[in-house]
mmCIF file of C-alpha atoms (C1' of nucleotides) in Angstrom:
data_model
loop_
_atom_site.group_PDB
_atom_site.id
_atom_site.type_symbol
_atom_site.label_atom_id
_atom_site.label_comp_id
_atom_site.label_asym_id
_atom_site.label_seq_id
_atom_site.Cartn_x
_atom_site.Cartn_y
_atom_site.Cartn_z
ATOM 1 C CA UNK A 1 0.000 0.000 0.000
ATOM 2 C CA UNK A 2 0.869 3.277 -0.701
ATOM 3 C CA UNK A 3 -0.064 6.703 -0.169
ATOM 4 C CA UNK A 4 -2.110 7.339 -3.389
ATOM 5 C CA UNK A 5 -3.557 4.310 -2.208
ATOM 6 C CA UNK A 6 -6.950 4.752 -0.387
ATOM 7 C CA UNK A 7 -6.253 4.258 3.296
ATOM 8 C CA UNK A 8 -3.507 5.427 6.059
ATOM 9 C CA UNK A 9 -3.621 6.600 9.675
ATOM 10 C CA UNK A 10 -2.694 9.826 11.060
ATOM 11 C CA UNK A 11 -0.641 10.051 14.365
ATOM 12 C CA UNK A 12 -0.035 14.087 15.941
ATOM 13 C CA UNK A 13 3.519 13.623 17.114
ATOM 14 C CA UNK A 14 5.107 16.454 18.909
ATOM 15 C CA UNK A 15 9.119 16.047 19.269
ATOM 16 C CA UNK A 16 9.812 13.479 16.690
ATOM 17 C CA UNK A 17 12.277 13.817 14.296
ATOM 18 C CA UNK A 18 12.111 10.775 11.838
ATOM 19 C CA UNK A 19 15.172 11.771 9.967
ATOM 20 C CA UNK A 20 17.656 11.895 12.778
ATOM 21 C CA UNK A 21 15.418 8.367 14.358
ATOM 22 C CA UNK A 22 16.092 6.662 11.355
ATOM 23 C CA UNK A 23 19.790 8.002 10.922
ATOM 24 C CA UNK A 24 21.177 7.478 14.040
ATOM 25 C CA UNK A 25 22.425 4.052 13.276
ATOM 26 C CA UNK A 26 19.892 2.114 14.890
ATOM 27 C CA UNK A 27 18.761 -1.527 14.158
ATOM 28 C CA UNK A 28 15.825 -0.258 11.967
ATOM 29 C CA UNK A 29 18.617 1.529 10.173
ATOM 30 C CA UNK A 30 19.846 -1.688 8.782
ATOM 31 C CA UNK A 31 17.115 -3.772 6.788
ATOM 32 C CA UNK A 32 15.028 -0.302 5.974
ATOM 33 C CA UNK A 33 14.825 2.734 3.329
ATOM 34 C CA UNK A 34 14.314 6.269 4.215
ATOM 35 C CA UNK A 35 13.418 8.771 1.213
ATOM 36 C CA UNK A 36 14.966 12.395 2.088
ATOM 37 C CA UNK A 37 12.590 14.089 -0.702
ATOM 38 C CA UNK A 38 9.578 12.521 1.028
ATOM 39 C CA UNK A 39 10.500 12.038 4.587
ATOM 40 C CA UNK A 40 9.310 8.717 4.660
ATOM 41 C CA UNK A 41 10.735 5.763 6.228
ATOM 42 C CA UNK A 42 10.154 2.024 4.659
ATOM 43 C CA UNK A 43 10.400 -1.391 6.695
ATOM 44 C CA UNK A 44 9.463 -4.814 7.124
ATOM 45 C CA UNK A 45 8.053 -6.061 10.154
ATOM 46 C CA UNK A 46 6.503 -9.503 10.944
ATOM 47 C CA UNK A 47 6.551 -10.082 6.512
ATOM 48 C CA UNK A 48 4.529 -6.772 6.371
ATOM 49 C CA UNK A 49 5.778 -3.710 4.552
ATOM 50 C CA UNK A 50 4.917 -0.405 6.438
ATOM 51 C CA UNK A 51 5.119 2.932 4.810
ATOM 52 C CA UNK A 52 5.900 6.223 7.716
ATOM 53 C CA UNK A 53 5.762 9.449 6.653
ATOM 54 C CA UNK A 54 6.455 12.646 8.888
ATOM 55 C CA UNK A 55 5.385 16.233 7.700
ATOM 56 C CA UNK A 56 5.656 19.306 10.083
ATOM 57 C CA UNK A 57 8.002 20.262 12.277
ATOM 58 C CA UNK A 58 9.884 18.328 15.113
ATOM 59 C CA UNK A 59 7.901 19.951 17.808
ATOM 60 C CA UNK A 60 4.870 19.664 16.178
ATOM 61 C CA UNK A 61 4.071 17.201 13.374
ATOM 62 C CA UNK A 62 2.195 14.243 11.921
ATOM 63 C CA UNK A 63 2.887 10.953 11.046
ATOM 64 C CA UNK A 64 0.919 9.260 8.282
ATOM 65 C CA UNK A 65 1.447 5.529 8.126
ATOM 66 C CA UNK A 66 0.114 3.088 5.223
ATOM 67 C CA UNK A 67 0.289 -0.544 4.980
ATOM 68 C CA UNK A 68 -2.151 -3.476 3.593
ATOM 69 C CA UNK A 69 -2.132 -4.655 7.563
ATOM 70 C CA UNK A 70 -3.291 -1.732 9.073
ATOM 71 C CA UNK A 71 -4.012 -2.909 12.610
ATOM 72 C CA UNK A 72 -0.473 -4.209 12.700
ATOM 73 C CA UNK A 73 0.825 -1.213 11.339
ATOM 74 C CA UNK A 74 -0.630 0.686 14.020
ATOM 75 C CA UNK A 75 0.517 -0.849 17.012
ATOM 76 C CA UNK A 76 3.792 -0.894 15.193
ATOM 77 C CA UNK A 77 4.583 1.882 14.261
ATOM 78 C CA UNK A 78 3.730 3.271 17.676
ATOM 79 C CA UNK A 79 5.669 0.486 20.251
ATOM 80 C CA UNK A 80 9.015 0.986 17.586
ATOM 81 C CA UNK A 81 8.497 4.446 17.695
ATOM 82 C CA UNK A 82 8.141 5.165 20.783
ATOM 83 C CA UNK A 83 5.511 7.126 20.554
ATOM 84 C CA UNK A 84 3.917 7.377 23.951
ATOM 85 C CA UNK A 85 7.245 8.514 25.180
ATOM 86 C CA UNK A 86 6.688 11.895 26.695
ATOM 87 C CA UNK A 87 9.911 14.145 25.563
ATOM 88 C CA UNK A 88 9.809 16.787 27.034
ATOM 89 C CA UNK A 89 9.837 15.023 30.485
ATOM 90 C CA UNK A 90 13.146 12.478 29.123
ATOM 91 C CA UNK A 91 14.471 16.089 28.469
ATOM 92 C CA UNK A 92 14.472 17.553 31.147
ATOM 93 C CA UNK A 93 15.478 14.202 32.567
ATOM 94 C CA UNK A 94 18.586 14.157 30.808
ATOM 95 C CA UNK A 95 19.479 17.884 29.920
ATOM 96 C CA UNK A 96 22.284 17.803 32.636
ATOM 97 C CA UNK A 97 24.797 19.837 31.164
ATOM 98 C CA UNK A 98 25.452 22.074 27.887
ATOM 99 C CA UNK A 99 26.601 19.114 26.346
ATOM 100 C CA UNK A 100 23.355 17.006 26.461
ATOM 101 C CA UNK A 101 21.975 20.535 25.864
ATOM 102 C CA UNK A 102 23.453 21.079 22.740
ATOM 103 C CA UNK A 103 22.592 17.640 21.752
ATOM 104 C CA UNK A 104 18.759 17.770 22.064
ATOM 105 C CA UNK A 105 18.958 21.094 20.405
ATOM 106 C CA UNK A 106 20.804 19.681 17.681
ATOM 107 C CA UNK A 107 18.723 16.831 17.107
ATOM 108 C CA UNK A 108 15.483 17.250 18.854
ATOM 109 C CA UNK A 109 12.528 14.588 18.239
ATOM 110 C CA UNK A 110 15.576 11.847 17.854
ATOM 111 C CA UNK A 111 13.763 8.446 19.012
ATOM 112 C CA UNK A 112 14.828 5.544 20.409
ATOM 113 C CA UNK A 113 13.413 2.862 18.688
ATOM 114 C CA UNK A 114 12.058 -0.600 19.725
ATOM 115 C CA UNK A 115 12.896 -3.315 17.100
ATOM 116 C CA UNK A 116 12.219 -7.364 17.283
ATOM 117 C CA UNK A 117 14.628 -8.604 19.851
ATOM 118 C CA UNK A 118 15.907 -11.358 17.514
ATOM 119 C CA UNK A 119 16.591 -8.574 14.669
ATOM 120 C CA UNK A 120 18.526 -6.223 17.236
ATOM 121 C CA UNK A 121 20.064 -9.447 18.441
ATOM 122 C CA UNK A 122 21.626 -10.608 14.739
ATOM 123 C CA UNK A 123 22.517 -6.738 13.790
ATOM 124 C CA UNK A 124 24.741 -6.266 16.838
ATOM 125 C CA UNK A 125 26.331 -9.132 16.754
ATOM 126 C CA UNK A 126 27.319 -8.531 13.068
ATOM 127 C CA UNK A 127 28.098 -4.807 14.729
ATOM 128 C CA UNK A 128 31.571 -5.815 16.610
ATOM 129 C CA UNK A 129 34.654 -4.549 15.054
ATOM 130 C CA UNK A 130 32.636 -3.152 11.804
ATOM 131 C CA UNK A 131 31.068 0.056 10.703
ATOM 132 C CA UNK A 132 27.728 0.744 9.843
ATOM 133 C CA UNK A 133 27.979 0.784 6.377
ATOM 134 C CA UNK A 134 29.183 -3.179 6.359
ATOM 135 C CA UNK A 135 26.608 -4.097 8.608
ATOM 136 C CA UNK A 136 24.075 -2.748 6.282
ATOM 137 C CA UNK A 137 25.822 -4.541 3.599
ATOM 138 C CA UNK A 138 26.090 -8.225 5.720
ATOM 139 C CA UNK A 139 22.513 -7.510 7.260
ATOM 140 C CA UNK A 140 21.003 -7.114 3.156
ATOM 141 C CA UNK A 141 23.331 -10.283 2.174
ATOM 142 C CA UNK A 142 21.770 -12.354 4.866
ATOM 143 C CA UNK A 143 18.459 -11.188 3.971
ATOM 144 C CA UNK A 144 18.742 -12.272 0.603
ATOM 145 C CA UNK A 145 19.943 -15.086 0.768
ATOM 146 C CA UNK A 146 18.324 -16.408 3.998
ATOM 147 C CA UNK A 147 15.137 -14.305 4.243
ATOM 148 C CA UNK A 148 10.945 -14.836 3.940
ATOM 149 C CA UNK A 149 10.045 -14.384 0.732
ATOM 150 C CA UNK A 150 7.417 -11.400 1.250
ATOM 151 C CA UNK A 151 5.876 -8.982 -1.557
ATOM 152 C CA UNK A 152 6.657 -5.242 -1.320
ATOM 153 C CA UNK A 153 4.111 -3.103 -1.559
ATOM 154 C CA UNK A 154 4.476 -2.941 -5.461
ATOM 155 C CA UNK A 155 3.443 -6.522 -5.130
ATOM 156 C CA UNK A 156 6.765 -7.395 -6.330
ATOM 157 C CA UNK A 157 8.578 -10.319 -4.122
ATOM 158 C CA UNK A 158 11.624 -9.663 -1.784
ATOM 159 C CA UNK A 159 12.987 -11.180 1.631
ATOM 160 C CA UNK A 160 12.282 -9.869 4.763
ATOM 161 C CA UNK A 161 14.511 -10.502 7.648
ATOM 162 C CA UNK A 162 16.288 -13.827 8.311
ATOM 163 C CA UNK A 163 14.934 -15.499 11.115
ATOM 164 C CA UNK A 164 16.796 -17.539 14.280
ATOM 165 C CA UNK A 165 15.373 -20.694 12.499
ATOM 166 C CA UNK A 166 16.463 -20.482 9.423
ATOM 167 C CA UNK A 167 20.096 -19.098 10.670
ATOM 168 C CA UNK A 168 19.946 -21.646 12.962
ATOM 169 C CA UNK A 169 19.910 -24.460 9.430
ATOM 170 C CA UNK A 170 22.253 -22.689 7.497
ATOM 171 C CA UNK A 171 26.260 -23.925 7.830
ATOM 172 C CA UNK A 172 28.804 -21.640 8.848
ATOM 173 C CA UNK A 173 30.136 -21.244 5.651
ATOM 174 C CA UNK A 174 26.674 -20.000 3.862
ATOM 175 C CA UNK A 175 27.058 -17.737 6.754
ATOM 176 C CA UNK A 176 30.629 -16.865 5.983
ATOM 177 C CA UNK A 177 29.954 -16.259 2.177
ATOM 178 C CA UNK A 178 27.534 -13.640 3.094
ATOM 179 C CA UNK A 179 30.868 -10.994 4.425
ATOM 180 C CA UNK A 180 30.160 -11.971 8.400
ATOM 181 C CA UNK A 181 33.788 -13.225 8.554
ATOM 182 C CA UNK A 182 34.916 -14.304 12.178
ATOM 183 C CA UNK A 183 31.300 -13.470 13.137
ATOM 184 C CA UNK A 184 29.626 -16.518 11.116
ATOM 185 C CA UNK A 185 30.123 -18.531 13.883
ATOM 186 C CA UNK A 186 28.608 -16.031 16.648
ATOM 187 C CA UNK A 187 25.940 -15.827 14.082
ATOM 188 C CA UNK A 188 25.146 -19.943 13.691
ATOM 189 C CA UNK A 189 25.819 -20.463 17.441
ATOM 190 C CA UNK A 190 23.208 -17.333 18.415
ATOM 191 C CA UNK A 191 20.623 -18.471 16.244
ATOM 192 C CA UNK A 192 20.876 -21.833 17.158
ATOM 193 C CA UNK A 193 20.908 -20.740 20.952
ATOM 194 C CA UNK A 194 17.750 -18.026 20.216
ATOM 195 C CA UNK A 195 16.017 -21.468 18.329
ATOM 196 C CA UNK A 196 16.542 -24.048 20.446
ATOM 197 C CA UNK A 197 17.213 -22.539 24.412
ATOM 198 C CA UNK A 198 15.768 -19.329 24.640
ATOM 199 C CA UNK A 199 12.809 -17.710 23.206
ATOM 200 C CA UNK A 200 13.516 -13.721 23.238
ATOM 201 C CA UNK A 201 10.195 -12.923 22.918
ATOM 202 C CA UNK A 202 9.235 -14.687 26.153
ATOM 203 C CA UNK A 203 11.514 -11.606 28.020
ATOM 204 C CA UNK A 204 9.312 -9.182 26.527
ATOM 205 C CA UNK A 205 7.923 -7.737 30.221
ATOM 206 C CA UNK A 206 10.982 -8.804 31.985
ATOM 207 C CA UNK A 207 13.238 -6.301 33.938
ATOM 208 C CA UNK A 208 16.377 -4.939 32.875
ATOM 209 C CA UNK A 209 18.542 -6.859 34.909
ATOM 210 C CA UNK A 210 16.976 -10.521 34.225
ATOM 211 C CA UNK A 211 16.989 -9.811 30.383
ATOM 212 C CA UNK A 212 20.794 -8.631 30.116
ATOM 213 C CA UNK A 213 21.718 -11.807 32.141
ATOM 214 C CA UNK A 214 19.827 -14.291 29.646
ATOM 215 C CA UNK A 215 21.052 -11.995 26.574
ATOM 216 C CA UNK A 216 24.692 -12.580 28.171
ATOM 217 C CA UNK A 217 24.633 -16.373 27.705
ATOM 218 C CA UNK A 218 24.486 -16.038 24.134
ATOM 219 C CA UNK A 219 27.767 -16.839 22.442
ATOM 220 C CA UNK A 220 29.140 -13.715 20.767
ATOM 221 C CA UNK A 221 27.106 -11.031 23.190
ATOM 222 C CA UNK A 222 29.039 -8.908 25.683
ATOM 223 C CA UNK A 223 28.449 -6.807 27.558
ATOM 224 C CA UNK A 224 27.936 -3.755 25.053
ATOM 225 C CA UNK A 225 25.503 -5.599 22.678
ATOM 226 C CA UNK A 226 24.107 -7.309 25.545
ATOM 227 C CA UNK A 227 22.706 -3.119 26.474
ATOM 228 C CA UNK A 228 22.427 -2.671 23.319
ATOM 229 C CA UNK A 229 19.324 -5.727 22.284
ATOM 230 C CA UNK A 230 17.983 -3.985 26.242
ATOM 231 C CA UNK A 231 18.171 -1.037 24.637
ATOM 232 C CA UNK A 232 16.631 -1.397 21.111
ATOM 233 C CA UNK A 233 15.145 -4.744 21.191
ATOM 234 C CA UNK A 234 13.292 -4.307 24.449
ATOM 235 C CA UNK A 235 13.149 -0.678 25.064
ATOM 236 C CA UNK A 236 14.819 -0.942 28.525
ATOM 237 C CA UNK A 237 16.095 2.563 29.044
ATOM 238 C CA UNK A 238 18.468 1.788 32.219
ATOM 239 C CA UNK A 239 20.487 0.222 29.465
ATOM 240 C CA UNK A 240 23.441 2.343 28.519
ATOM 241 C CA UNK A 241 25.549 0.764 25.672
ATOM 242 C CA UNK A 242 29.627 1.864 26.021
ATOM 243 C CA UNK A 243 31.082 1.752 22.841
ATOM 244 C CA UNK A 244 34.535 3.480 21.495
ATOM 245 C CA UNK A 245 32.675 6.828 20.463
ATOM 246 C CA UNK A 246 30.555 6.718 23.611
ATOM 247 C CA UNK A 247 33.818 6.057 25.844
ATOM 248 C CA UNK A 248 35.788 8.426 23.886
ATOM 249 C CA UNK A 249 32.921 11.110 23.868
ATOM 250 C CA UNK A 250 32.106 10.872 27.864
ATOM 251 C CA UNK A 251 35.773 11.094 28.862
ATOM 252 C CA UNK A 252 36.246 14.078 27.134
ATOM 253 C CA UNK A 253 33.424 15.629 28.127
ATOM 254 C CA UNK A 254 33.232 14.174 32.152
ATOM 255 C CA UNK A 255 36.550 12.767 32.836
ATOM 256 C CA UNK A 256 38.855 15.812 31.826
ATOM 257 C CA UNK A 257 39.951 13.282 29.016
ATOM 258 C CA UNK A 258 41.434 10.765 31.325
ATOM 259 C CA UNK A 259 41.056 6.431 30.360
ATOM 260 C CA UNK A 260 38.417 5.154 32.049
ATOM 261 C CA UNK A 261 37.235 1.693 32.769
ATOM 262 C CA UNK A 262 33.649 1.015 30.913
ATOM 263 C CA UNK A 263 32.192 -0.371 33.669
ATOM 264 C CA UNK A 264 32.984 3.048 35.813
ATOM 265 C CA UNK A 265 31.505 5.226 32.702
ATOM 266 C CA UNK A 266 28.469 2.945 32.801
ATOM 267 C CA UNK A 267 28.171 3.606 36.670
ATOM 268 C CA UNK A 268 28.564 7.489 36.680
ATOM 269 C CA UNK A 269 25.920 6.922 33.365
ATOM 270 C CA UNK A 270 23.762 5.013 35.985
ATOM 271 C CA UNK A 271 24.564 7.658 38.587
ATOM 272 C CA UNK A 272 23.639 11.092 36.390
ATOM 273 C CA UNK A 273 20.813 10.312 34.268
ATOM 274 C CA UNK A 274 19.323 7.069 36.369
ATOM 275 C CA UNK A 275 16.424 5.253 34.333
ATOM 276 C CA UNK A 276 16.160 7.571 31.473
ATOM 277 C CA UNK A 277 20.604 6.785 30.692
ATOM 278 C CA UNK A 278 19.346 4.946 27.478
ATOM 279 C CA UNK A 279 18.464 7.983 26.113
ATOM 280 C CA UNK A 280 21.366 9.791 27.212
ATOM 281 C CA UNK A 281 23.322 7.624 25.629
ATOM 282 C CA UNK A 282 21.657 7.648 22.203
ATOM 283 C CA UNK A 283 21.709 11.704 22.266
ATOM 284 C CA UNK A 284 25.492 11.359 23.228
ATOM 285 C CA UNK A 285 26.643 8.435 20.652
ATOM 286 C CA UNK A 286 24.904 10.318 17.512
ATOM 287 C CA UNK A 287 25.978 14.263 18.825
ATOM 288 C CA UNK A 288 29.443 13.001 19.412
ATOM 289 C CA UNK A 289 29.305 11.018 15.866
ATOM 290 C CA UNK A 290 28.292 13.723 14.153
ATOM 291 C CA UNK A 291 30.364 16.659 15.769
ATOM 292 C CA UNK A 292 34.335 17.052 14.380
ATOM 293 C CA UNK A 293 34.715 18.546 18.077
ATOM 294 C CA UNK A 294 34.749 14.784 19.164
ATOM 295 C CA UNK A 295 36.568 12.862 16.078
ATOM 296 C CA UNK A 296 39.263 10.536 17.604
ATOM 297 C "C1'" DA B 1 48.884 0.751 -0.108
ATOM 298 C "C1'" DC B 2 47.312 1.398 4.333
ATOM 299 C "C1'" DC B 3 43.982 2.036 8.246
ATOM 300 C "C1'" DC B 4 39.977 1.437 10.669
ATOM 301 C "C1'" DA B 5 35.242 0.051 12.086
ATOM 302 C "C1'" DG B 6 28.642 0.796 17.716
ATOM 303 C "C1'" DG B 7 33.505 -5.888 20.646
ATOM 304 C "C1'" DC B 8 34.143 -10.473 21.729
ATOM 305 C "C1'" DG B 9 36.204 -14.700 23.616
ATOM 306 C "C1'" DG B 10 40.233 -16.826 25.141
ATOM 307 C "C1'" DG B 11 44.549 -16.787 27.452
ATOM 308 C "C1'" DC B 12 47.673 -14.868 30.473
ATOM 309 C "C1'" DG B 13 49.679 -12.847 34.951
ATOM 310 C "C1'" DC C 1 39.756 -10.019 38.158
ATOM 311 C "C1'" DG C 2 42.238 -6.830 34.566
ATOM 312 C "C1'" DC C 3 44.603 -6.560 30.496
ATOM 313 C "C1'" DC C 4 46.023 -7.961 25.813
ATOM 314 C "C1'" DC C 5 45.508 -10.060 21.621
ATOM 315 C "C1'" DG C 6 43.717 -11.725 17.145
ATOM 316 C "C1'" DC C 7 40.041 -11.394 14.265
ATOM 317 C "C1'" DA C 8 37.644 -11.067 8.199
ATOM 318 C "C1'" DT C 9 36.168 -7.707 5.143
ATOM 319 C "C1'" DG C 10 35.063 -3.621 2.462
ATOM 320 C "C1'" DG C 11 35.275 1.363 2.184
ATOM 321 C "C1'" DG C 12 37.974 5.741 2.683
#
DNA sequence: ACCCAGGCGGGCG
DNA sequence: CGCCCGCATGGG
């Protein structure tokens, strides 16, 4: 379905920002499309294709969303989105210091986003020792190749995302042949895990602490992806992900540029912005990205 | 050509 | 524990 189509459904968002959402190198980042000229974002969820557009401002604007499955759409478009999220509070939550300040300013209405856990799972293991534009490469080879066969919303056939199962059947070196190097067999032994020993979907509801433990037995999850599936897989905002440009970016800013230990930046995370941290961190990764001031 | 990328597991002291 | 190391591959 699409928007000269006959039906969509309007959401009022106020301090939403789909751009810098979908740019921020999130999971839904890597198996979607965004169109600048239209400001529309494209994605696969649960073999549905789901069209979001956002017109108006970033304090005040409207989301228009069109897909054949509507009532999945819906609910959706609002759990990934975030949508009952009330900003303005996780603002003032967060806005610390000029630094956070200048980071909300700069990219106000940026969203954390809730993705499949499974999805968020597979993208952040292909995510260690990569860059973003390689895991969007890997992620599209896997899809391909081990992918639903769905129809986009031309009617036209494509694959959606690759699930645990049929990871979980493939050898390592299918796996291998799609790029993953050393990480085909984190991949295999992950999907095998997520297949046959634990069903991610069943710690949908669970706290923080018992889903980073369960996420932790997977083979090929540390620490850092293990906050980062909290983070964007189950929307667990006590979760605060230390990579290199977060580490770098927080001792510059709050450790007068001195080595820290991750676990102590995670702490005075923890400490400063409590249960909102998640989004701390997101404002902080993409500002500190995106800024020269913070290049390495 | 070279260097690096949203880390991890294993091995060592 | 904490630290150090190797790791496949494609883009700049």
């Amino acid at each position: 379905m699409r928007y000269d189509d006959v039906g969509f459904t309007k959401f009022d968002v106020r301090d939403f920002n789909l751009r810098h959402t979908f740019e921020s190198a999130q999971p839904l980042t890597f198996h979607a499309d965004f169109d600048e000229g239209s400001n529309t974002v494209t994605y696969e969820s649960g073999h549905n294709i789901i069209n979001v557009r956002h017109e108006g401002s970033a304090e005040d604007g409207r989301l228009y969303v069109a897909c054949s499955n509507m009532p999945y759409a819906k609910n959706d478009v609002v759990t990934r989105f975030r949508l009952h999220d009330d900003m303005r509070k996780i603002y003032r939550g967060i806005n610390t210091d000029s630094f956070i300040g200048t980071a909300i300013r700069k990219y106000r209405g940026m969203r954390l986003t809730v993705n499949d856990p499974w999805e968020t799972t597979l993208v952040f293991i292909l995510s260690q020792f990569n860059n973003v534009k390689r895991i969007r490469l890997i992620t599209k080879r896997l899809s391909e190749r081990f992918g639903p066969e769905i129809k986009d919303d031309y009617g036209r056939p494509m694959r959606g995302f690759p699930s645990s199962s049929a990871l979980a059947s493939a050898t390592e070196d299918e796996i291998w042949d799609c790029g993953t190097g050393f990480r085909a067999r984190y991949v295999r032994s992950a999907a095998q895990y997520c297949n046959n020993n634990l069903d991610l979907n069943s710690l949908k509801g669970k706290g923080y602490d018992r889903i980073k433990s369960e996420l932790l037995q997977i083979d090929g999850v540390g620490e850092k992806v293990a906050d980062c599936i909290a983070l964007m897989g189950y929307g667990k905002l006590e979760a605060f992900p230390v990579d290199t440009w977060v580490k770098r970016v927080m001792e510059r800013v709050y450790f007068k540029d001195r080595e820290k230990r991750i676990r102590e930046i995670r702490e005075f995370a923890e400490e400063r912005w409590g249960k909102l941290c998640g989004y701390a961190q997101q404002y902080a990764f993409w500002h500190g990205r995106e800024s020269d001031e913070f290049l390495p």
